[in-house]
mmCIF file of C-alpha atoms in Angstrom:
data_model
loop_
_atom_site.group_PDB
_atom_site.id
_atom_site.type_symbol
_atom_site.label_atom_id
_atom_site.label_comp_id
_atom_site.label_asym_id
_atom_site.label_seq_id
_atom_site.Cartn_x
_atom_site.Cartn_y
_atom_site.Cartn_z
ATOM 1 C CA UNK A 1 -15.880 -8.677 112.614
ATOM 2 C CA UNK A 2 -20.082 -10.852 111.541
ATOM 3 C CA UNK A 3 -21.423 -9.049 108.297
ATOM 4 C CA UNK A 4 -25.547 -8.349 107.731
ATOM 5 C CA UNK A 5 -27.073 -9.922 105.311
ATOM 6 C CA UNK A 6 -29.560 -7.354 102.749
ATOM 7 C CA UNK A 7 -32.958 -8.264 103.532
ATOM 8 C CA UNK A 8 -33.419 -9.597 99.094
ATOM 9 C CA UNK A 9 -31.188 -11.184 97.019
ATOM 10 C CA UNK A 10 -30.490 -8.358 94.266
ATOM 11 C CA UNK A 11 -29.600 -9.877 91.389
ATOM 12 C CA UNK A 12 -28.025 -7.407 89.048
ATOM 13 C CA UNK A 13 -25.321 -6.063 91.921
ATOM 14 C CA UNK A 14 -23.670 -9.670 91.578
ATOM 15 C CA UNK A 15 -24.383 -10.862 88.012
ATOM 16 C CA UNK A 16 -22.553 -8.968 85.709
ATOM 17 C CA UNK A 17 -19.530 -9.826 87.791
ATOM 18 C CA UNK A 18 -20.102 -13.606 88.248
ATOM 19 C CA UNK A 19 -20.170 -13.500 83.928
ATOM 20 C CA UNK A 20 -18.106 -11.277 83.174
ATOM 21 C CA UNK A 21 -15.714 -13.566 85.562
ATOM 22 C CA UNK A 22 -16.743 -16.720 84.577
ATOM 23 C CA UNK A 23 -16.056 -15.076 80.218
ATOM 24 C CA UNK A 24 -12.602 -13.858 81.229
ATOM 25 C CA UNK A 25 -11.273 -17.064 82.605
ATOM 26 C CA UNK A 26 -11.565 -18.736 79.324
ATOM 27 C CA UNK A 27 -14.487 -21.669 80.678
ATOM 28 C CA UNK A 28 -16.999 -20.999 77.966
ATOM 29 C CA UNK A 29 -14.242 -21.921 75.262
ATOM 30 C CA UNK A 30 -13.882 -25.267 74.505
ATOM 31 C CA UNK A 31 -10.152 -25.076 74.519
ATOM 32 C CA UNK A 32 -10.601 -24.922 78.340
ATOM 33 C CA UNK A 33 -11.612 -28.907 78.379
ATOM 34 C CA UNK A 34 -9.064 -28.864 75.758
ATOM 35 C CA UNK A 35 -6.126 -28.652 78.295
ATOM 36 C CA UNK A 36 -6.666 -30.488 80.686
ATOM 37 C CA UNK A 37 -7.833 -33.434 78.540
ATOM 38 C CA UNK A 38 -3.909 -33.419 77.679
ATOM 39 C CA UNK A 39 -2.680 -33.584 81.318
ATOM 40 C CA UNK A 40 -5.534 -37.100 81.732
ATOM 41 C CA UNK A 41 -4.880 -38.223 78.249
ATOM 42 C CA UNK A 42 -8.428 -39.000 78.022
ATOM 43 C CA UNK A 43 -10.032 -37.786 74.903
ATOM 44 C CA UNK A 44 -13.851 -37.231 74.527
ATOM 45 C CA UNK A 45 -15.566 -35.676 71.483
ATOM 46 C CA UNK A 46 -16.085 -32.319 71.227
ATOM 47 C CA UNK A 47 -19.875 -31.247 71.788
ATOM 48 C CA UNK A 48 -21.255 -27.628 69.622
ATOM 49 C CA UNK A 49 -23.838 -26.373 69.686
ATOM 50 C CA UNK A 50 -25.079 -23.006 66.842
ATOM 51 C CA UNK A 51 -26.897 -20.680 68.568
ATOM 52 C CA UNK A 52 -30.395 -20.289 66.279
ATOM 53 C CA UNK A 53 -29.770 -16.985 66.346
ATOM 54 C CA UNK A 54 -32.342 -14.008 67.568
ATOM 55 C CA UNK A 55 -32.647 -11.597 64.511
ATOM 56 C CA UNK A 56 -31.009 -8.093 64.874
ATOM 57 C CA UNK A 57 -34.306 -5.958 65.607
ATOM 58 C CA UNK A 58 -34.552 -5.079 68.562
ATOM 59 C CA UNK A 59 -35.014 -7.308 71.739
ATOM 60 C CA UNK A 60 -35.279 -10.583 72.800
ATOM 61 C CA UNK A 61 -37.864 -12.559 73.255
ATOM 62 C CA UNK A 62 -39.337 -15.215 75.809
ATOM 63 C CA UNK A 63 -38.847 -17.505 73.585
ATOM 64 C CA UNK A 64 -34.709 -16.798 73.274
ATOM 65 C CA UNK A 65 -34.975 -17.237 76.807
ATOM 66 C CA UNK A 66 -36.496 -20.916 76.547
ATOM 67 C CA UNK A 67 -34.490 -21.849 73.654
ATOM 68 C CA UNK A 68 -30.624 -20.129 75.948
ATOM 69 C CA UNK A 69 -31.637 -22.087 78.827
ATOM 70 C CA UNK A 70 -32.112 -25.100 76.894
ATOM 71 C CA UNK A 71 -29.442 -25.310 75.027
ATOM 72 C CA UNK A 72 -27.570 -23.237 78.390
ATOM 73 C CA UNK A 73 -28.082 -27.022 80.332
ATOM 74 C CA UNK A 74 -27.198 -28.729 77.758
ATOM 75 C CA UNK A 75 -24.179 -28.129 76.650
ATOM 76 C CA UNK A 76 -23.510 -27.005 80.367
ATOM 77 C CA UNK A 77 -23.502 -31.062 80.564
ATOM 78 C CA UNK A 78 -21.372 -31.218 78.269
ATOM 79 C CA UNK A 79 -18.474 -29.295 79.600
ATOM 80 C CA UNK A 80 -19.659 -31.128 82.922
ATOM 81 C CA UNK A 81 -19.160 -34.250 81.292
ATOM 82 C CA UNK A 82 -15.148 -33.406 79.946
ATOM 83 C CA UNK A 83 -16.512 -33.000 76.522
ATOM 84 C CA UNK A 84 -14.488 -29.986 74.205
ATOM 85 C CA UNK A 85 -18.163 -28.649 74.393
ATOM 86 C CA UNK A 86 -19.145 -25.396 72.128
ATOM 87 C CA UNK A 87 -22.338 -23.212 72.585
ATOM 88 C CA UNK A 88 -21.823 -20.251 69.110
ATOM 89 C CA UNK A 89 -23.899 -17.213 69.624
ATOM 90 C CA UNK A 90 -25.269 -14.366 66.750
ATOM 91 C CA UNK A 91 -27.603 -12.833 65.407
ATOM 92 C CA UNK A 92 -29.929 -12.819 61.806
ATOM 93 C CA UNK A 93 -29.653 -8.821 59.883
ATOM 94 C CA UNK A 94 -33.293 -10.802 59.973
ATOM 95 C CA UNK A 95 -33.247 -8.761 55.959
ATOM 96 C CA UNK A 96 -37.087 -7.474 55.480
ATOM 97 C CA UNK A 97 -38.086 -7.248 59.124
ATOM 98 C CA UNK A 98 -35.043 -5.073 60.018
ATOM 99 C CA UNK A 99 -36.082 -3.026 57.189
ATOM 100 C CA UNK A 100 -39.317 -2.750 58.135
ATOM 101 C CA UNK A 101 -38.670 -1.800 61.742
ATOM 102 C CA UNK A 102 -36.571 0.882 60.509
ATOM 103 C CA UNK A 103 -38.729 2.271 57.863
ATOM 104 C CA UNK A 104 -41.415 2.124 59.977
ATOM 105 C CA UNK A 105 -39.093 4.119 63.943
ATOM 106 C CA UNK A 106 -38.097 6.883 60.326
ATOM 107 C CA UNK A 107 -42.016 6.859 59.174
ATOM 108 C CA UNK A 108 -43.434 8.192 62.781
ATOM 109 C CA UNK A 109 -39.758 10.309 63.767
ATOM 110 C CA UNK A 110 -39.398 12.161 60.488
ATOM 111 C CA UNK A 111 -41.980 10.930 58.218
ATOM 112 C CA UNK A 112 -39.900 10.805 55.442
ATOM 113 C CA UNK A 113 -39.885 6.355 53.668
ATOM 114 C CA UNK A 114 -37.201 4.824 52.640
ATOM 115 C CA UNK A 115 -37.257 6.386 49.002
ATOM 116 C CA UNK A 116 -36.710 10.153 50.612
ATOM 117 C CA UNK A 117 -32.758 8.575 51.466
ATOM 118 C CA UNK A 118 -32.289 6.311 48.309
ATOM 119 C CA UNK A 119 -30.350 3.072 49.115
ATOM 120 C CA UNK A 120 -26.815 3.931 49.754
ATOM 121 C CA UNK A 121 -28.351 6.311 53.033
ATOM 122 C CA UNK A 122 -30.815 3.387 54.184
ATOM 123 C CA UNK A 123 -28.908 0.816 54.008
ATOM 124 C CA UNK A 124 -26.753 2.395 56.273
ATOM 125 C CA UNK A 125 -29.052 3.084 58.684
ATOM 126 C CA UNK A 126 -30.360 0.147 58.866
ATOM 127 C CA UNK A 127 -26.525 -1.121 60.174
ATOM 128 C CA UNK A 128 -26.625 1.476 62.735
ATOM 129 C CA UNK A 129 -29.934 0.449 63.843
ATOM 130 C CA UNK A 130 -27.675 -3.954 63.602
ATOM 131 C CA UNK A 131 -25.161 -2.508 65.327
ATOM 132 C CA UNK A 132 -28.104 -0.974 68.444
ATOM 133 C CA UNK A 133 -30.129 -4.017 68.665
ATOM 134 C CA UNK A 134 -27.204 -6.239 68.662
ATOM 135 C CA UNK A 135 -25.688 -4.854 71.623
ATOM 136 C CA UNK A 136 -28.606 -4.685 73.159
ATOM 137 C CA UNK A 137 -29.095 -8.723 72.157
ATOM 138 C CA UNK A 138 -26.021 -9.214 73.098
ATOM 139 C CA UNK A 139 -26.264 -8.007 76.909
ATOM 140 C CA UNK A 140 -29.656 -10.104 77.265
ATOM 141 C CA UNK A 141 -28.605 -12.686 76.073
ATOM 142 C CA UNK A 142 -25.097 -12.203 79.191
ATOM 143 C CA UNK A 143 -28.274 -11.686 81.369
ATOM 144 C CA UNK A 144 -29.888 -15.307 80.990
ATOM 145 C CA UNK A 145 -26.538 -16.563 81.943
ATOM 146 C CA UNK A 146 -26.106 -18.176 78.910
ATOM 147 C CA UNK A 147 -22.462 -20.398 79.025
ATOM 148 C CA UNK A 148 -21.860 -18.964 74.753
ATOM 149 C CA UNK A 149 -18.443 -18.426 73.776
ATOM 150 C CA UNK A 150 -18.707 -14.149 72.451
ATOM 151 C CA UNK A 151 -14.762 -15.274 70.201
ATOM 152 C CA UNK A 152 -16.626 -17.000 68.338
ATOM 153 C CA UNK A 153 -19.852 -14.693 68.391
ATOM 154 C CA UNK A 154 -20.508 -14.613 64.397
ATOM 155 C CA UNK A 155 -23.058 -12.414 62.127
ATOM 156 C CA UNK A 156 -25.135 -13.671 59.348
ATOM 157 C CA UNK A 157 -23.748 -11.010 57.183
ATOM 158 C CA UNK A 158 -20.047 -11.833 57.629
ATOM 159 C CA UNK A 159 -18.572 -11.904 54.874
ATOM 160 C CA UNK A 160 -17.353 -15.541 55.983
ATOM 161 C CA UNK A 161 -20.693 -17.153 56.469
ATOM 162 C CA UNK A 162 -20.569 -15.118 52.787
ATOM 163 C CA UNK A 163 -19.154 -16.677 51.261
ATOM 164 C CA UNK A 164 -19.151 -20.163 53.016
ATOM 165 C CA UNK A 165 -23.226 -19.418 51.501
ATOM 166 C CA UNK A 166 -21.713 -18.453 48.145
ATOM 167 C CA UNK A 167 -19.647 -21.645 47.916
ATOM 168 C CA UNK A 168 -22.109 -23.800 49.239
ATOM 169 C CA UNK A 169 -24.446 -23.273 46.652
ATOM 170 C CA UNK A 170 -22.263 -22.785 43.538
ATOM 171 C CA UNK A 171 -20.995 -26.755 44.859
ATOM 172 C CA UNK A 172 -25.450 -27.331 45.100
ATOM 173 C CA UNK A 173 -25.260 -26.249 40.772
ATOM 174 C CA UNK A 174 -22.320 -27.983 39.874
ATOM 175 C CA UNK A 175 -23.575 -30.864 40.989
ATOM 176 C CA UNK A 176 -26.291 -30.607 39.118
ATOM 177 C CA UNK A 177 -28.702 -30.456 42.473
ATOM 178 C CA UNK A 178 -30.228 -26.565 42.090
ATOM 179 C CA UNK A 179 -31.641 -25.403 38.963
ATOM 180 C CA UNK A 180 -33.382 -22.153 38.256
ATOM 181 C CA UNK A 181 -38.320 -22.653 37.410
ATOM 182 C CA UNK A 182 -40.727 -20.243 37.656
ATOM 183 C CA UNK A 183 -43.289 -20.480 40.502
ATOM 184 C CA UNK A 184 -46.549 -18.104 42.190
ATOM 185 C CA UNK A 185 -45.206 -15.729 45.601
ATOM 186 C CA UNK A 186 -47.286 -13.807 47.390
ATOM 187 C CA UNK A 187 -46.002 -10.479 46.234
ATOM 188 C CA UNK A 188 -46.793 -7.449 48.750
ATOM 189 C CA UNK A 189 -46.528 -3.951 46.694
ATOM 190 C CA UNK A 190 -45.129 -1.841 49.536
ATOM 191 C CA UNK A 191 -41.832 -3.799 51.156
ATOM 192 C CA UNK A 192 -42.143 -4.398 47.445
ATOM 193 C CA UNK A 193 -40.783 -8.348 48.162
ATOM 194 C CA UNK A 194 -41.796 -12.005 48.100
ATOM 195 C CA UNK A 195 -42.915 -13.386 51.324
ATOM 196 C CA UNK A 196 -43.418 -16.283 52.551
ATOM 197 C CA UNK A 197 -46.924 -18.617 54.033
ATOM 198 C CA UNK A 198 -46.199 -17.816 57.251
ATOM 199 C CA UNK A 199 -45.804 -14.484 56.893
ATOM 200 C CA UNK A 200 -49.172 -14.389 55.601
ATOM 201 C CA UNK A 201 -52.696 -12.253 57.725
ATOM 202 C CA UNK A 202 -55.840 -13.386 56.598
ATOM 203 C CA UNK A 203 -57.498 -10.662 57.763
ATOM 204 C CA UNK A 204 -61.978 -11.054 57.068
ATOM 205 C CA UNK A 205 -63.920 -8.346 55.387
ATOM 206 C CA UNK A 206 -66.618 -7.843 53.055
ATOM 207 C CA UNK A 207 -66.534 -6.596 49.624
ATOM 208 C CA UNK A 208 -68.506 -7.237 46.761
ATOM 209 C CA UNK A 209 -68.466 -10.539 44.035
ATOM 210 C CA UNK A 210 -69.346 -9.998 41.231
ATOM 211 C CA UNK A 211 -70.960 -12.611 37.831
ATOM 212 C CA UNK A 212 -70.326 -11.890 34.414
ATOM 213 C CA UNK A 213 -72.194 -13.672 30.968
ATOM 214 C CA UNK A 214 -68.851 -15.271 29.365
ATOM 215 C CA UNK A 215 -70.023 -16.624 26.603
ATOM 216 C CA UNK A 216 -72.913 -19.379 27.820
ATOM 217 C CA UNK A 217 -71.548 -19.738 30.775
ATOM 218 C CA UNK A 218 -72.498 -17.384 34.211
ATOM 219 C CA UNK A 219 -68.841 -16.372 35.808
ATOM 220 C CA UNK A 220 -68.534 -15.553 39.287
ATOM 221 C CA UNK A 221 -65.608 -13.580 40.554
ATOM 222 C CA UNK A 222 -63.874 -11.319 43.327
ATOM 223 C CA UNK A 223 -61.080 -10.313 40.994
ATOM 224 C CA UNK A 224 -62.590 -8.743 37.779
ATOM 225 C CA UNK A 225 -59.218 -6.090 37.780
ATOM 226 C CA UNK A 226 -57.082 -9.605 35.896
ATOM 227 C CA UNK A 227 -59.872 -11.099 34.283
ATOM 228 C CA UNK A 228 -58.797 -9.283 30.870
ATOM 229 C CA UNK A 229 -56.304 -11.966 29.780
ATOM 230 C CA UNK A 230 -58.835 -14.788 30.194
ATOM 231 C CA UNK A 231 -58.815 -17.516 28.274
ATOM 232 C CA UNK A 232 -59.721 -20.560 30.004
ATOM 233 C CA UNK A 233 -62.810 -21.617 30.964
ATOM 234 C CA UNK A 234 -62.738 -24.034 34.604
ATOM 235 C CA UNK A 235 -65.675 -27.068 34.869
ATOM 236 C CA UNK A 236 -65.336 -29.683 37.416
ATOM 237 C CA UNK A 237 -65.608 -32.898 34.469
ATOM 238 C CA UNK A 238 -69.127 -34.750 36.478
ATOM 239 C CA UNK A 239 -71.275 -31.031 36.104
ATOM 240 C CA UNK A 240 -74.279 -32.512 34.376
ATOM 241 C CA UNK A 241 -74.703 -28.923 32.810
ATOM 242 C CA UNK A 242 -71.376 -28.123 31.415
ATOM 243 C CA UNK A 243 -71.072 -31.723 29.721
ATOM 244 C CA UNK A 244 -71.087 -30.606 26.446
ATOM 245 C CA UNK A 245 -68.969 -28.276 26.340
ATOM 246 C CA UNK A 246 -65.935 -30.684 27.839
ATOM 247 C CA UNK A 247 -63.201 -29.456 25.079
ATOM 248 C CA UNK A 248 -65.435 -27.141 23.088
ATOM 249 C CA UNK A 249 -63.376 -23.189 21.750
ATOM 250 C CA UNK A 250 -65.656 -20.383 22.408
ATOM 251 C CA UNK A 251 -65.620 -16.897 20.111
ATOM 252 C CA UNK A 252 -67.542 -14.363 23.368
ATOM 253 C CA UNK A 253 -67.273 -10.805 23.448
ATOM 254 C CA UNK A 254 -65.009 -10.366 26.950
ATOM 255 C CA UNK A 255 -64.025 -6.681 27.505
ATOM 256 C CA UNK A 256 -61.385 -5.376 25.387
ATOM 257 C CA UNK A 257 -62.927 -3.955 21.530
ATOM 258 C CA UNK A 258 -62.218 -8.044 20.360
ATOM 259 C CA UNK A 259 -64.282 -10.713 20.272
ATOM 260 C CA UNK A 260 -61.737 -13.545 22.532
ATOM 261 C CA UNK A 261 -61.116 -17.343 21.514
ATOM 262 C CA UNK A 262 -62.036 -19.493 25.653
ATOM 263 C CA UNK A 263 -61.053 -23.523 25.222
ATOM 264 C CA UNK A 264 -63.485 -25.426 28.371
ATOM 265 C CA UNK A 265 -61.290 -28.027 30.057
ATOM 266 C CA UNK A 266 -62.960 -30.189 32.623
ATOM 267 C CA UNK A 267 -60.383 -31.083 36.200
ATOM 268 C CA UNK A 268 -61.937 -31.561 39.653
ATOM 269 C CA UNK A 269 -60.435 -27.843 40.659
ATOM 270 C CA UNK A 270 -63.784 -25.937 40.212
ATOM 271 C CA UNK A 271 -66.503 -26.295 42.785
ATOM 272 C CA UNK A 272 -69.699 -27.031 41.277
ATOM 273 C CA UNK A 273 -71.372 -26.080 44.169
ATOM 274 C CA UNK A 274 -69.748 -23.130 44.612
ATOM 275 C CA UNK A 275 -71.376 -20.520 42.306
ATOM 276 C CA UNK A 276 -72.357 -21.026 39.097
ATOM 277 C CA UNK A 277 -69.519 -23.802 39.140
ATOM 278 C CA UNK A 278 -67.747 -21.980 36.404
ATOM 279 C CA UNK A 279 -64.146 -20.211 37.547
ATOM 280 C CA UNK A 280 -61.849 -19.393 34.570
ATOM 281 C CA UNK A 281 -58.131 -19.278 34.862
ATOM 282 C CA UNK A 282 -55.698 -16.880 35.437
ATOM 283 C CA UNK A 283 -52.194 -18.986 35.965
ATOM 284 C CA UNK A 284 -49.695 -15.734 36.491
ATOM 285 C CA UNK A 285 -52.177 -14.368 39.769
ATOM 286 C CA UNK A 286 -53.445 -17.780 41.503
ATOM 287 C CA UNK A 287 -52.089 -20.861 43.267
ATOM 288 C CA UNK A 288 -54.882 -23.300 41.447
ATOM 289 C CA UNK A 289 -54.037 -22.293 38.118
ATOM 290 C CA UNK A 290 -50.424 -21.635 38.852
ATOM 291 C CA UNK A 291 -51.198 -25.545 38.895
ATOM 292 C CA UNK A 292 -53.473 -26.016 36.165
ATOM 293 C CA UNK A 293 -51.877 -24.119 33.834
ATOM 294 C CA UNK A 294 -48.683 -26.855 34.934
ATOM 295 C CA UNK A 295 -50.818 -29.497 34.667
ATOM 296 C CA UNK A 296 -52.756 -28.457 31.268
ATOM 297 C CA UNK A 297 -49.224 -26.586 29.346
ATOM 298 C CA UNK A 298 -51.846 -22.841 29.442
ATOM 299 C CA UNK A 299 -49.924 -19.571 29.332
ATOM 300 C CA UNK A 300 -48.083 -18.015 32.395
ATOM 301 C CA UNK A 301 -49.339 -14.699 31.134
ATOM 302 C CA UNK A 302 -48.469 -12.007 33.987
ATOM 303 C CA UNK A 303 -50.863 -9.062 33.833
ATOM 304 C CA UNK A 304 -50.639 -7.022 37.179
ATOM 305 C CA UNK A 305 -46.519 -6.422 37.824
ATOM 306 C CA UNK A 306 -44.675 -5.982 40.730
ATOM 307 C CA UNK A 307 -45.983 -2.492 41.330
ATOM 308 C CA UNK A 308 -49.301 -3.730 41.513
ATOM 309 C CA UNK A 309 -50.777 -2.628 38.559
ATOM 310 C CA UNK A 310 -51.503 -3.791 35.233
ATOM 311 C CA UNK A 311 -48.930 -4.713 32.328
ATOM 312 C CA UNK A 312 -48.870 -4.183 28.707
ATOM 313 C CA UNK A 313 -51.143 -7.144 28.670
ATOM 314 C CA UNK A 314 -53.908 -6.020 28.810
ATOM 315 C CA UNK A 315 -53.706 -3.829 26.381
ATOM 316 C CA UNK A 316 -55.407 -0.452 26.151
ATOM 317 C CA UNK A 317 -55.660 -0.823 30.266
ATOM 318 C CA UNK A 318 -51.714 -0.637 31.553
ATOM 319 C CA UNK A 319 -50.544 1.355 34.320
ATOM 320 C CA UNK A 320 -53.908 0.850 35.214
ATOM 321 C CA UNK A 321 -54.401 -0.137 39.431
ATOM 322 C CA UNK A 322 -55.904 -2.943 40.300
ATOM 323 C CA UNK A 323 -58.445 -1.179 41.916
ATOM 324 C CA UNK A 324 -58.621 1.302 38.968
ATOM 325 C CA UNK A 325 -58.646 -1.520 36.713
ATOM 326 C CA UNK A 326 -61.264 -3.252 38.865
ATOM 327 C CA UNK A 327 -63.342 -0.158 38.136
ATOM 328 C CA UNK A 328 -62.699 -0.222 35.012
ATOM 329 C CA UNK A 329 -63.223 -3.463 33.878
ATOM 330 C CA UNK A 330 -67.331 -3.377 35.065
ATOM 331 C CA UNK A 331 -67.894 -0.770 33.770
ATOM 332 C CA UNK A 332 -67.473 -1.768 29.741
ATOM 333 C CA UNK A 333 -69.088 -4.956 31.456
ATOM 334 C CA UNK A 334 -71.883 -3.203 32.236
ATOM 335 C CA UNK A 335 -72.263 -1.360 29.314
ATOM 336 C CA UNK A 336 -72.486 -4.522 27.135
ATOM 337 C CA UNK A 337 -74.722 -5.827 29.474
ATOM 338 C CA UNK A 338 -72.248 -8.664 30.804
ATOM 339 C CA UNK A 339 -73.050 -7.607 33.847
ATOM 340 C CA UNK A 340 -75.788 -10.279 35.782
ATOM 341 C CA UNK A 341 -75.074 -9.727 39.862
ATOM 342 C CA UNK A 342 -73.243 -8.093 41.900
ATOM 343 C CA UNK A 343 -73.021 -9.162 45.467
ATOM 344 C CA UNK A 344 -72.812 -6.490 47.746
ATOM 345 C CA UNK A 345 -71.898 -8.238 51.593
ATOM 346 C CA UNK A 346 -69.195 -11.759 49.856
ATOM 347 C CA UNK A 347 -67.145 -11.926 53.522
ATOM 348 C CA UNK A 348 -64.133 -13.067 52.593
ATOM 349 C CA UNK A 349 -59.972 -14.466 54.106
ATOM 350 C CA UNK A 350 -58.408 -11.332 51.911
ATOM 351 C CA UNK A 351 -54.778 -11.538 51.580
ATOM 352 C CA UNK A 352 -52.019 -9.501 53.953
ATOM 353 C CA UNK A 353 -48.317 -8.482 54.546
ATOM 354 C CA UNK A 354 -48.219 -9.655 58.641
ATOM 355 C CA UNK A 355 -46.124 -6.545 58.421
ATOM 356 C CA UNK A 356 -47.612 -4.102 56.673
ATOM 357 C CA UNK A 357 -51.013 -5.048 56.166
ATOM 358 C CA UNK A 358 -51.109 -4.438 51.684
ATOM 359 C CA UNK A 359 -53.031 -6.990 50.685
ATOM 360 C CA UNK A 360 -50.428 -9.584 48.835
ATOM 361 C CA UNK A 361 -50.593 -9.907 46.046
ATOM 362 C CA UNK A 362 -49.658 -12.861 43.763
ATOM 363 C CA UNK A 363 -47.313 -12.886 40.699
ATOM 364 C CA UNK A 364 -44.983 -15.150 39.124
ATOM 365 C CA UNK A 365 -41.725 -14.840 39.994
ATOM 366 C CA UNK A 366 -37.576 -16.993 38.901
ATOM 367 C CA UNK A 367 -36.801 -19.476 41.944
ATOM 368 C CA UNK A 368 -34.387 -21.443 42.773
ATOM 369 C CA UNK A 369 -35.160 -25.244 43.996
ATOM 370 C CA UNK A 370 -33.082 -27.822 44.796
ATOM 371 C CA UNK A 371 -33.388 -31.508 43.040
ATOM 372 C CA UNK A 372 -33.793 -33.971 45.978
ATOM 373 C CA UNK A 373 -33.951 -36.840 43.636
ATOM 374 C CA UNK A 374 -31.422 -36.152 42.461
ATOM 375 C CA UNK A 375 -28.305 -38.539 41.431
ATOM 376 C CA UNK A 376 -25.314 -37.416 43.123
ATOM 377 C CA UNK A 377 -21.043 -38.720 43.176
ATOM 378 C CA UNK A 378 -19.246 -36.438 44.664
ATOM 379 C CA UNK A 379 -19.659 -37.162 47.953
ATOM 380 C CA UNK A 380 -17.732 -38.137 50.544
ATOM 381 C CA UNK A 381 -19.288 -41.698 50.644
ATOM 382 C CA UNK A 382 -16.995 -43.326 53.175
ATOM 383 C CA UNK A 383 -17.600 -41.015 55.722
ATOM 384 C CA UNK A 384 -21.680 -40.750 55.979
ATOM 385 C CA UNK A 385 -21.119 -45.029 55.577
ATOM 386 C CA UNK A 386 -22.259 -45.326 51.834
ATOM 387 C CA UNK A 387 -22.138 -48.257 50.294
ATOM 388 C CA UNK A 388 -19.122 -47.617 47.503
ATOM 389 C CA UNK A 389 -19.471 -47.232 43.681
ATOM 390 C CA UNK A 390 -23.377 -47.058 44.243
ATOM 391 C CA UNK A 391 -24.530 -42.419 43.105
ATOM 392 C CA UNK A 392 -26.858 -41.119 45.715
ATOM 393 C CA UNK A 393 -29.734 -38.426 45.800
ATOM 394 C CA UNK A 394 -30.181 -35.592 48.309
ATOM 395 C CA UNK A 395 -33.389 -36.987 49.547
ATOM 396 C CA UNK A 396 -31.595 -40.934 49.410
ATOM 397 C CA UNK A 397 -28.747 -38.844 51.684
ATOM 398 C CA UNK A 398 -30.784 -37.280 54.020
ATOM 399 C CA UNK A 399 -32.419 -40.648 54.510
ATOM 400 C CA UNK A 400 -29.541 -43.089 55.299
ATOM 401 C CA UNK A 401 -27.884 -40.747 58.252
ATOM 402 C CA UNK A 402 -30.984 -40.568 59.679
ATOM 403 C CA UNK A 403 -32.093 -44.048 59.721
ATOM 404 C CA UNK A 404 -28.393 -45.510 61.084
ATOM 405 C CA UNK A 405 -28.419 -43.194 63.269
ATOM 406 C CA UNK A 406 -25.439 -40.348 62.790
ATOM 407 C CA UNK A 407 -28.312 -38.207 62.857
ATOM 408 C CA UNK A 408 -30.708 -38.346 65.447
ATOM 409 C CA UNK A 409 -33.337 -36.146 66.220
ATOM 410 C CA UNK A 410 -35.675 -36.048 68.688
ATOM 411 C CA UNK A 411 -38.050 -36.080 70.118
ATOM 412 C CA UNK A 412 -38.470 -39.553 67.535
#
């Protein structure tokens, strides 16, 4: 008896069953082709893709679907050519992104913050959220027909992966490749974390721009709250207005009760066409000023802490918030007759955290670095096809394996 075909193809009526059949057959495991090779005695090289792990913060997006489609094409092509092909699926804990997602949910549903729960209870809430999110991502990846080996699924906080990270870090540290030093970072006082440049948004805002009398100079700034400890004046070396001050030390009245001594430095970092062409350096709270401090050996003093409050380096003003300090310092300078004028309509791009929109605070923090120029003697020269008896730096190794064709970058 003939069976009538449905008028429309309904994918969910068939694709889930087909995928389950594929998965149970073991066709997505590299051993599937290894068994075939054992019979034919023809060996082909393994082909492996580690899936870039989606963040365990909810659901997949269009970018993930493109990535899954392209990698599935590559892995299936190699599998059809007879290679033991392995596509390793997984998810990423996503650290602060996951934390913020749970925080937003808790605030919307219960009006509470992570501090109301305490660390242990909140971490447990995050783990429960991740577990649910992982199931969603797994199901969506399967619905895409992705031929990955689920028996080898990983999570970026798995014990085994953590141990690999620790062991690799220690090996690189022992080899002299890793060192620690100060670097200025984007700090979010609400997330209480370093924020990458990619996680910073810029919002155009209208605020105030202040012009202060700083000894013989007029100083323009949008951030008076950082100026208590400024003892460095920077002018452009070709600015004729200030040639007589290059390298000089000047005693002047400032925010505190006692006069301060400021040193004048000539450097092209100062824009002579902006404002008065004079800037003071606050190395701990400006990327540009931090570079100047490294260049000239200025002392780096933290004026604002991780909570967005003034540090003890601000003397009697320690503990004030940045906004409170701004108002207080302007008030003091006005009483001293050191406020020349205030531009009420200054338009600038304010740096804010992309997740919570809190203004970013540039701060100095201890960071780890990799010294790509350090010679390393423990590399497996034979495996990398390097010249024996010679120490290569990490940079030279990376360049060599690409130029030698051991690593191919596509597109070129």
